[in-house]
């Protein structure tokens, strides 16, 4: 829910907020320069490894899953948006669990049943999930449409799309059916470990930031920058879709 104190602060643009927006926009541009980092991709070296191995390799797939999560900007941006205004650990646990359930289901089922979705289109939807959450955080839906979407349901649904993003990539790498199920389960365990690591880092940073006097004043700017990053994700993926 968008804090009332922050709503009152939005009508008071100041030089600090404009400077912060400039810095955050530059950060988004730098992230965009990393190319495939914005795609829901697996690194080329890991891709080759996945294609070549046979049998059960639990530790390797746990590592790959954790690595994917902590280096996935789309996951991290969405997680940041989800917990941005959550202060109680039980609320954070509920939302993160819904997200985990969603992406775990579609990642596992998508690969096992070979449900492939165009990776550019699914990644564009993942970019839209970042845009959606940023708009939710700045209270756009209440102002524009006069209602608040169900945030728990949205987190679960977008979690499903995040899972399909990864399953589509893995399907394209022709992973061996020998040891498929245990390897996928190990990968998913790694993803959850990586999610906990990323979430811990986000919560530490947010904890310090929330103690500052300027948090509510600059939270709007941060969410606008996050929305810009989401639109960049969408544009990057749609460009790839229409070019290929």
mmCIF file of N, CA and C in Angstrom, residues 135-233:
data_model
loop_
_atom_site.group_PDB
_atom_site.id
_atom_site.type_symbol
_atom_site.label_atom_id
_atom_site.label_comp_id
_atom_site.label_asym_id
_atom_site.label_seq_id
_atom_site.Cartn_x
_atom_site.Cartn_y
_atom_site.Cartn_z
ATOM 1 N N UNK A 135 4.655 0.754 -10.623
ATOM 2 C CA UNK A 135 3.441 1.573 -10.658
ATOM 3 C C UNK A 135 2.583 1.335 -9.423
ATOM 4 N N UNK A 136 2.510 0.084 -8.989
ATOM 5 C CA UNK A 136 1.764 -0.235 -7.776
ATOM 6 C C UNK A 136 2.349 0.489 -6.579
ATOM 7 N N UNK A 137 3.683 0.531 -6.517
ATOM 8 C CA UNK A 137 4.346 1.158 -5.373
ATOM 9 C C UNK A 137 4.128 2.665 -5.311
ATOM 10 N N UNK A 138 3.899 3.303 -6.456
ATOM 11 C CA UNK A 138 3.679 4.752 -6.430
ATOM 12 C C UNK A 138 2.186 5.092 -6.432
ATOM 13 N N UNK A 139 1.339 4.085 -6.232
ATOM 14 C CA UNK A 139 -0.092 4.327 -6.098
ATOM 15 C C UNK A 139 -0.803 4.683 -7.379
ATOM 16 N N UNK A 140 -0.253 4.255 -8.534
ATOM 17 C CA UNK A 140 -0.823 4.660 -9.814
ATOM 18 C C UNK A 140 -2.209 4.089 -10.041
ATOM 19 N N UNK A 141 -2.436 2.850 -9.628
ATOM 20 C CA UNK A 141 -3.717 2.207 -9.933
ATOM 21 C C UNK A 141 -4.873 2.841 -9.163
ATOM 22 N N UNK A 142 -4.595 3.267 -7.911
ATOM 23 C CA UNK A 142 -5.647 3.940 -7.155
ATOM 24 C C UNK A 142 -6.001 5.272 -7.804
ATOM 25 N N UNK A 143 -4.986 5.999 -8.254
ATOM 26 C CA UNK A 143 -5.234 7.311 -8.848
ATOM 27 C C UNK A 143 -5.883 7.187 -10.218
ATOM 28 N N UNK A 144 -5.443 6.235 -11.026
ATOM 29 C CA UNK A 144 -5.943 6.122 -12.392
ATOM 30 C C UNK A 144 -7.277 5.400 -12.487
ATOM 31 N N UNK A 145 -7.435 4.314 -11.711
ATOM 32 C CA UNK A 145 -8.605 3.459 -11.867
ATOM 33 C C UNK A 145 -9.481 3.391 -10.613
ATOM 34 N N UNK A 146 -8.978 3.926 -9.507
ATOM 35 C CA UNK A 146 -9.778 3.956 -8.292
ATOM 36 C C UNK A 146 -9.873 2.646 -7.543
ATOM 37 N N UNK A 147 -8.946 1.707 -7.804
ATOM 38 C CA UNK A 147 -8.947 0.461 -7.052
ATOM 39 C C UNK A 147 -7.525 -0.055 -6.922
ATOM 40 N N UNK A 148 -7.331 -0.948 -5.951
ATOM 41 C CA UNK A 148 -6.034 -1.551 -5.690
ATOM 42 C C UNK A 148 -6.054 -3.012 -6.137
ATOM 43 N N UNK A 149 -5.244 -3.406 -7.122
ATOM 44 C CA UNK A 149 -5.194 -4.815 -7.526
ATOM 45 C C UNK A 149 -4.750 -5.698 -6.359
ATOM 46 N N UNK A 150 -5.127 -6.968 -6.420
ATOM 47 C CA UNK A 150 -4.734 -7.931 -5.398
ATOM 48 C C UNK A 150 -3.240 -8.193 -5.536
ATOM 49 N N UNK A 151 -2.456 -7.666 -4.608
ATOM 50 C CA UNK A 151 -1.002 -7.743 -4.739
ATOM 51 C C UNK A 151 -0.469 -9.163 -4.562
ATOM 52 N N UNK A 152 -1.129 -9.954 -3.734
ATOM 53 C CA UNK A 152 -0.689 -11.339 -3.539
ATOM 54 C C UNK A 152 -0.911 -12.147 -4.807
ATOM 55 N N UNK A 153 -2.090 -12.000 -5.406
ATOM 56 C CA UNK A 153 -2.389 -12.728 -6.639
ATOM 57 C C UNK A 153 -1.433 -12.314 -7.757
ATOM 58 N N UNK A 154 -1.163 -11.019 -7.848
ATOM 59 C CA UNK A 154 -0.250 -10.531 -8.886
ATOM 60 C C UNK A 154 1.148 -11.096 -8.700
ATOM 61 N N UNK A 155 1.606 -11.183 -7.463
ATOM 62 C CA UNK A 155 2.937 -11.730 -7.195
ATOM 63 C C UNK A 155 3.015 -13.191 -7.616
ATOM 64 N N UNK A 156 1.970 -13.956 -7.333
ATOM 65 C CA UNK A 156 1.937 -15.360 -7.736
ATOM 66 C C UNK A 156 1.910 -15.495 -9.252
ATOM 67 N N UNK A 157 1.065 -14.713 -9.917
ATOM 68 C CA UNK A 157 0.934 -14.808 -11.374
ATOM 69 C C UNK A 157 2.238 -14.430 -12.059
ATOM 70 N N UNK A 158 2.855 -13.350 -11.620
ATOM 71 C CA UNK A 158 4.116 -12.964 -12.241
ATOM 72 C C UNK A 158 5.228 -13.956 -11.905
ATOM 73 N N UNK A 159 5.121 -14.611 -10.758
ATOM 74 C CA UNK A 159 6.056 -15.677 -10.457
ATOM 75 C C UNK A 159 5.955 -16.791 -11.479
ATOM 76 N N UNK A 160 4.730 -17.116 -11.912
ATOM 77 C CA UNK A 160 4.530 -18.130 -12.946
ATOM 78 C C UNK A 160 5.243 -17.737 -14.232
ATOM 79 N N UNK A 161 5.149 -16.471 -14.614
ATOM 80 C CA UNK A 161 5.821 -16.009 -15.829
ATOM 81 C C UNK A 161 7.346 -16.059 -15.683
ATOM 82 N N UNK A 162 7.850 -15.701 -14.521
ATOM 83 C CA UNK A 162 9.287 -15.766 -14.292
ATOM 84 C C UNK A 162 9.783 -17.205 -14.454
ATOM 85 N N UNK A 163 9.012 -18.162 -13.969
ATOM 86 C CA UNK A 163 9.400 -19.555 -14.110
ATOM 87 C C UNK A 163 9.407 -20.013 -15.556
ATOM 88 N N UNK A 164 8.409 -19.593 -16.332
ATOM 89 C CA UNK A 164 8.371 -19.933 -17.751
ATOM 90 C C UNK A 164 9.545 -19.307 -18.498
ATOM 91 N N UNK A 165 10.000 -18.141 -18.032
ATOM 92 C CA UNK A 165 11.152 -17.520 -18.666
ATOM 93 C C UNK A 165 12.374 -18.412 -18.594
ATOM 94 N N UNK A 166 12.601 -18.987 -17.434
ATOM 95 C CA UNK A 166 13.761 -19.859 -17.272
ATOM 96 C C UNK A 166 13.554 -21.201 -17.951
ATOM 97 N N UNK A 167 12.358 -21.776 -17.849
ATOM 98 C CA UNK A 167 12.119 -23.085 -18.471
ATOM 99 C C UNK A 167 12.285 -23.007 -19.981
ATOM 100 N N UNK A 168 11.868 -21.899 -20.584
ATOM 101 C CA UNK A 168 12.014 -21.744 -22.028
ATOM 102 C C UNK A 168 13.477 -21.750 -22.443
ATOM 103 N N UNK A 169 14.321 -21.121 -21.618
ATOM 104 C CA UNK A 169 15.751 -21.125 -21.911
ATOM 105 C C UNK A 169 16.330 -22.525 -21.776
ATOM 106 N N UNK A 170 15.983 -23.224 -20.704
ATOM 107 C CA UNK A 170 16.541 -24.557 -20.464
ATOM 108 C C UNK A 170 16.120 -25.529 -21.561
ATOM 109 N N UNK A 171 14.862 -25.436 -22.009
ATOM 110 C CA UNK A 171 14.381 -26.304 -23.081
ATOM 111 C C UNK A 171 15.224 -26.101 -24.332
ATOM 112 N N UNK A 172 15.578 -24.846 -24.610
ATOM 113 C CA UNK A 172 16.379 -24.551 -25.786
ATOM 114 C C UNK A 172 17.788 -25.113 -25.727
ATOM 115 N N UNK A 173 18.240 -25.489 -24.537
ATOM 116 C CA UNK A 173 19.591 -26.027 -24.379
ATOM 117 C C UNK A 173 19.622 -27.550 -24.440
ATOM 118 N N UNK A 174 18.457 -28.173 -24.702
ATOM 119 C CA UNK A 174 18.395 -29.628 -24.899
ATOM 120 C C UNK A 174 19.052 -30.389 -23.751
ATOM 121 N N UNK A 175 18.623 -30.113 -22.549
ATOM 122 C CA UNK A 175 19.161 -30.797 -21.377
ATOM 123 C C UNK A 175 18.887 -32.300 -21.477
ATOM 124 N N UNK A 176 19.831 -33.108 -21.044
ATOM 125 C CA UNK A 176 19.704 -34.559 -21.150
ATOM 126 C C UNK A 176 18.545 -35.069 -20.289
ATOM 127 N N UNK A 177 17.743 -36.018 -20.825
ATOM 128 C CA UNK A 177 16.671 -36.610 -20.009
ATOM 129 C C UNK A 177 17.211 -37.522 -18.911
ATOM 130 N N UNK A 178 18.475 -37.921 -19.034
ATOM 131 C CA UNK A 178 19.097 -38.775 -18.018
ATOM 132 C C UNK A 178 19.378 -37.938 -16.769
ATOM 133 N N UNK A 179 18.646 -38.191 -15.705
ATOM 134 C CA UNK A 179 18.799 -37.420 -14.478
ATOM 135 C C UNK A 179 18.056 -36.099 -14.491
ATOM 136 N N UNK A 180 17.092 -35.959 -15.420
ATOM 137 C CA UNK A 180 16.406 -34.683 -15.589
ATOM 138 C C UNK A 180 15.700 -34.222 -14.320
ATOM 139 N N UNK A 181 14.880 -35.074 -13.728
ATOM 140 C CA UNK A 181 14.072 -34.664 -12.578
ATOM 141 C C UNK A 181 14.935 -34.255 -11.380
ATOM 142 N N UNK A 182 15.878 -35.101 -10.932
ATOM 143 C CA UNK A 182 16.699 -34.660 -9.789
ATOM 144 C C UNK A 182 17.534 -33.423 -10.103
ATOM 145 N N UNK A 183 18.012 -33.297 -11.341
ATOM 146 C CA UNK A 183 18.792 -32.111 -11.700
ATOM 147 C C UNK A 183 17.927 -30.852 -11.671
ATOM 148 N N UNK A 184 16.690 -30.960 -12.159
ATOM 149 C CA UNK A 184 15.785 -29.812 -12.123
ATOM 150 C C UNK A 184 15.430 -29.426 -10.693
ATOM 151 N N UNK A 185 15.191 -30.426 -9.854
ATOM 152 C CA UNK A 185 14.881 -30.145 -8.450
ATOM 153 C C UNK A 185 16.072 -29.478 -7.767
ATOM 154 N N UNK A 186 17.284 -29.964 -8.079
ATOM 155 C CA UNK A 186 18.486 -29.353 -7.507
ATOM 156 C C UNK A 186 18.642 -27.916 -7.994
ATOM 157 N N UNK A 187 18.359 -27.700 -9.280
ATOM 158 C CA UNK A 187 18.426 -26.346 -9.828
ATOM 159 C C UNK A 187 17.448 -25.433 -9.101
ATOM 160 N N UNK A 188 16.252 -25.929 -8.856
ATOM 161 C CA UNK A 188 15.245 -25.120 -8.176
ATOM 162 C C UNK A 188 15.655 -24.809 -6.735
ATOM 163 N N UNK A 189 16.275 -25.782 -6.068
ATOM 164 C CA UNK A 189 16.801 -25.527 -4.722
ATOM 165 C C UNK A 189 17.837 -24.405 -4.782
ATOM 166 N N UNK A 190 18.687 -24.458 -5.796
ATOM 167 C CA UNK A 190 19.684 -23.406 -5.958
ATOM 168 C C UNK A 190 19.054 -22.049 -6.202
ATOM 169 N N UNK A 191 17.989 -22.035 -7.008
ATOM 170 C CA UNK A 191 17.279 -20.781 -7.258
ATOM 171 C C UNK A 191 16.747 -20.192 -5.959
ATOM 172 N N UNK A 192 16.190 -21.042 -5.101
ATOM 173 C CA UNK A 192 15.655 -20.552 -3.827
ATOM 174 C C UNK A 192 16.766 -20.065 -2.906
ATOM 175 N N UNK A 193 17.912 -20.755 -2.925
ATOM 176 C CA UNK A 193 19.061 -20.289 -2.139
ATOM 177 C C UNK A 193 19.516 -18.930 -2.645
ATOM 178 N N UNK A 194 19.618 -18.811 -3.969
ATOM 179 C CA UNK A 194 20.010 -17.524 -4.547
ATOM 180 C C UNK A 194 19.017 -16.432 -4.241
ATOM 181 N N UNK A 195 17.722 -16.786 -4.238
ATOM 182 C CA UNK A 195 16.700 -15.802 -3.908
ATOM 183 C C UNK A 195 16.850 -15.316 -2.472
ATOM 184 N N UNK A 196 17.133 -16.215 -1.562
ATOM 185 C CA UNK A 196 17.337 -15.822 -0.166
ATOM 186 C C UNK A 196 18.558 -14.925 -0.018
ATOM 187 N N UNK A 197 19.627 -15.237 -0.758
ATOM 188 C CA UNK A 197 20.830 -14.396 -0.701
ATOM 189 C C UNK A 197 20.540 -12.999 -1.252
ATOM 190 N N UNK A 198 19.867 -12.948 -2.408
ATOM 191 C CA UNK A 198 19.537 -11.653 -2.999
ATOM 192 C C UNK A 198 18.599 -10.870 -2.098
ATOM 193 N N UNK A 199 17.597 -11.562 -1.546
ATOM 194 C CA UNK A 199 16.636 -10.904 -0.659
ATOM 195 C C UNK A 199 17.321 -10.371 0.592
ATOM 196 N N UNK A 200 18.257 -11.130 1.145
ATOM 197 C CA UNK A 200 18.982 -10.681 2.342
ATOM 198 C C UNK A 200 19.745 -9.393 2.059
ATOM 199 N N UNK A 201 20.408 -9.356 0.907
ATOM 200 C CA UNK A 201 21.160 -8.148 0.543
ATOM 201 C C UNK A 201 20.222 -6.958 0.366
ATOM 202 N N UNK A 202 19.090 -7.190 -0.297
ATOM 203 C CA UNK A 202 18.120 -6.114 -0.506
ATOM 204 C C UNK A 202 17.594 -5.598 0.828
ATOM 205 N N UNK A 203 17.259 -6.507 1.736
ATOM 206 C CA UNK A 203 16.697 -6.106 3.024
ATOM 207 C C UNK A 203 17.709 -5.334 3.863
ATOM 208 N N UNK A 204 18.974 -5.716 3.797
ATOM 209 C CA UNK A 204 20.008 -4.989 4.538
ATOM 210 C C UNK A 204 20.106 -3.551 4.034
ATOM 211 N N UNK A 205 20.182 -3.401 2.701
ATOM 212 C CA UNK A 205 20.272 -2.057 2.114
ATOM 213 C C UNK A 205 19.017 -1.251 2.426
ATOM 214 N N UNK A 206 17.842 -1.881 2.242
ATOM 215 C CA UNK A 206 16.594 -1.170 2.500
ATOM 216 C C UNK A 206 16.466 -0.799 3.974
ATOM 217 N N UNK A 207 16.960 -1.666 4.856
ATOM 218 C CA UNK A 207 16.892 -1.372 6.285
ATOM 219 C C UNK A 207 17.640 -0.101 6.640
ATOM 220 N N UNK A 208 18.837 0.064 6.072
ATOM 221 C CA UNK A 208 19.597 1.288 6.320
ATOM 222 C C UNK A 208 18.923 2.493 5.681
ATOM 223 N N UNK A 209 18.419 2.331 4.459
ATOM 224 C CA UNK A 209 17.812 3.446 3.743
ATOM 225 C C UNK A 209 16.546 3.920 4.445
ATOM 226 N N UNK A 210 15.749 2.995 4.937
ATOM 227 C CA UNK A 210 14.497 3.366 5.586
ATOM 228 C C UNK A 210 14.709 4.156 6.863
ATOM 229 N N UNK A 211 15.891 4.051 7.444
ATOM 230 C CA UNK A 211 16.180 4.802 8.672
ATOM 231 C C UNK A 211 16.568 6.252 8.381
ATOM 232 N N UNK A 212 16.782 6.581 7.100
ATOM 233 C CA UNK A 212 17.166 7.942 6.759
ATOM 234 C C UNK A 212 15.935 8.822 6.599
ATOM 235 N N UNK A 213 16.135 10.120 6.801
ATOM 236 C CA UNK A 213 15.020 11.066 6.698
ATOM 237 C C UNK A 213 14.510 11.186 5.270
ATOM 238 N N UNK A 214 15.339 10.881 4.293
ATOM 239 C CA UNK A 214 14.938 11.086 2.905
ATOM 240 C C UNK A 214 14.296 9.892 2.237
ATOM 241 N N UNK A 215 14.029 8.802 2.989
ATOM 242 C CA UNK A 215 13.504 7.599 2.338
ATOM 243 C C UNK A 215 12.194 7.866 1.613
ATOM 244 N N UNK A 216 11.184 8.391 2.303
ATOM 245 C CA UNK A 216 9.895 8.616 1.669
ATOM 246 C C UNK A 216 9.997 9.648 0.547
ATOM 247 N N UNK A 217 10.886 10.604 0.721
ATOM 248 C CA UNK A 217 11.037 11.648 -0.291
ATOM 249 C C UNK A 217 11.618 11.084 -1.587
ATOM 250 N N UNK A 218 12.522 10.100 -1.465
ATOM 251 C CA UNK A 218 13.194 9.570 -2.647
ATOM 252 C C UNK A 218 12.669 8.210 -3.092
ATOM 253 N N UNK A 219 11.732 7.640 -2.336
ATOM 254 C CA UNK A 219 11.165 6.355 -2.732
ATOM 255 C C UNK A 219 10.432 6.467 -4.062
ATOM 256 N N UNK A 220 9.765 7.581 -4.284
ATOM 257 C CA UNK A 220 9.078 7.792 -5.563
ATOM 258 C C UNK A 220 10.073 7.744 -6.715
ATOM 259 N N UNK A 221 11.199 8.433 -6.557
ATOM 260 C CA UNK A 221 12.226 8.451 -7.592
ATOM 261 C C UNK A 221 12.760 7.056 -7.863
ATOM 262 N N UNK A 222 12.999 6.299 -6.808
ATOM 263 C CA UNK A 222 13.533 4.947 -6.966
ATOM 264 C C UNK A 222 12.568 4.075 -7.754
ATOM 265 N N UNK A 223 11.269 4.212 -7.493
ATOM 266 C CA UNK A 223 10.297 3.398 -8.210
ATOM 267 C C UNK A 223 10.124 3.860 -9.654
ATOM 268 N N UNK A 224 10.260 5.140 -9.913
ATOM 269 C CA UNK A 224 10.247 5.616 -11.299
ATOM 270 C C UNK A 224 11.438 5.030 -12.058
ATOM 271 N N UNK A 225 12.611 5.021 -11.421
ATOM 272 C CA UNK A 225 13.793 4.431 -12.050
ATOM 273 C C UNK A 225 13.596 2.939 -12.290
ATOM 274 N N UNK A 226 12.962 2.260 -11.327
ATOM 275 C CA UNK A 226 12.683 0.837 -11.489
ATOM 276 C C UNK A 226 11.710 0.609 -12.639
ATOM 277 N N UNK A 227 10.728 1.482 -12.772
ATOM 278 C CA UNK A 227 9.801 1.385 -13.886
ATOM 279 C C UNK A 227 10.525 1.575 -15.221
ATOM 280 N N UNK A 228 11.450 2.531 -15.266
ATOM 281 C CA UNK A 228 12.241 2.740 -16.483
ATOM 282 C C UNK A 228 13.048 1.492 -16.828
ATOM 283 N N UNK A 229 13.621 0.856 -15.803
ATOM 284 C CA UNK A 229 14.371 -0.375 -16.038
ATOM 285 C C UNK A 229 13.461 -1.453 -16.608
ATOM 286 N N UNK A 230 12.229 -1.543 -16.098
ATOM 287 C CA UNK A 230 11.279 -2.521 -16.619
ATOM 288 C C UNK A 230 10.952 -2.258 -18.082
ATOM 289 N N UNK A 231 10.730 -0.990 -18.436
ATOM 290 C CA UNK A 231 10.447 -0.659 -19.834
ATOM 291 C C UNK A 231 11.657 -0.968 -20.725
ATOM 292 N N UNK A 232 12.873 -0.772 -20.185
ATOM 293 C CA UNK A 232 14.058 -1.122 -20.949
ATOM 294 C C UNK A 232 14.123 -2.624 -21.198
ATOM 295 N N UNK A 233 13.771 -3.402 -20.184
ATOM 296 C CA UNK A 233 13.701 -4.854 -20.354
ATOM 297 C C UNK A 233 12.704 -5.217 -21.459
#
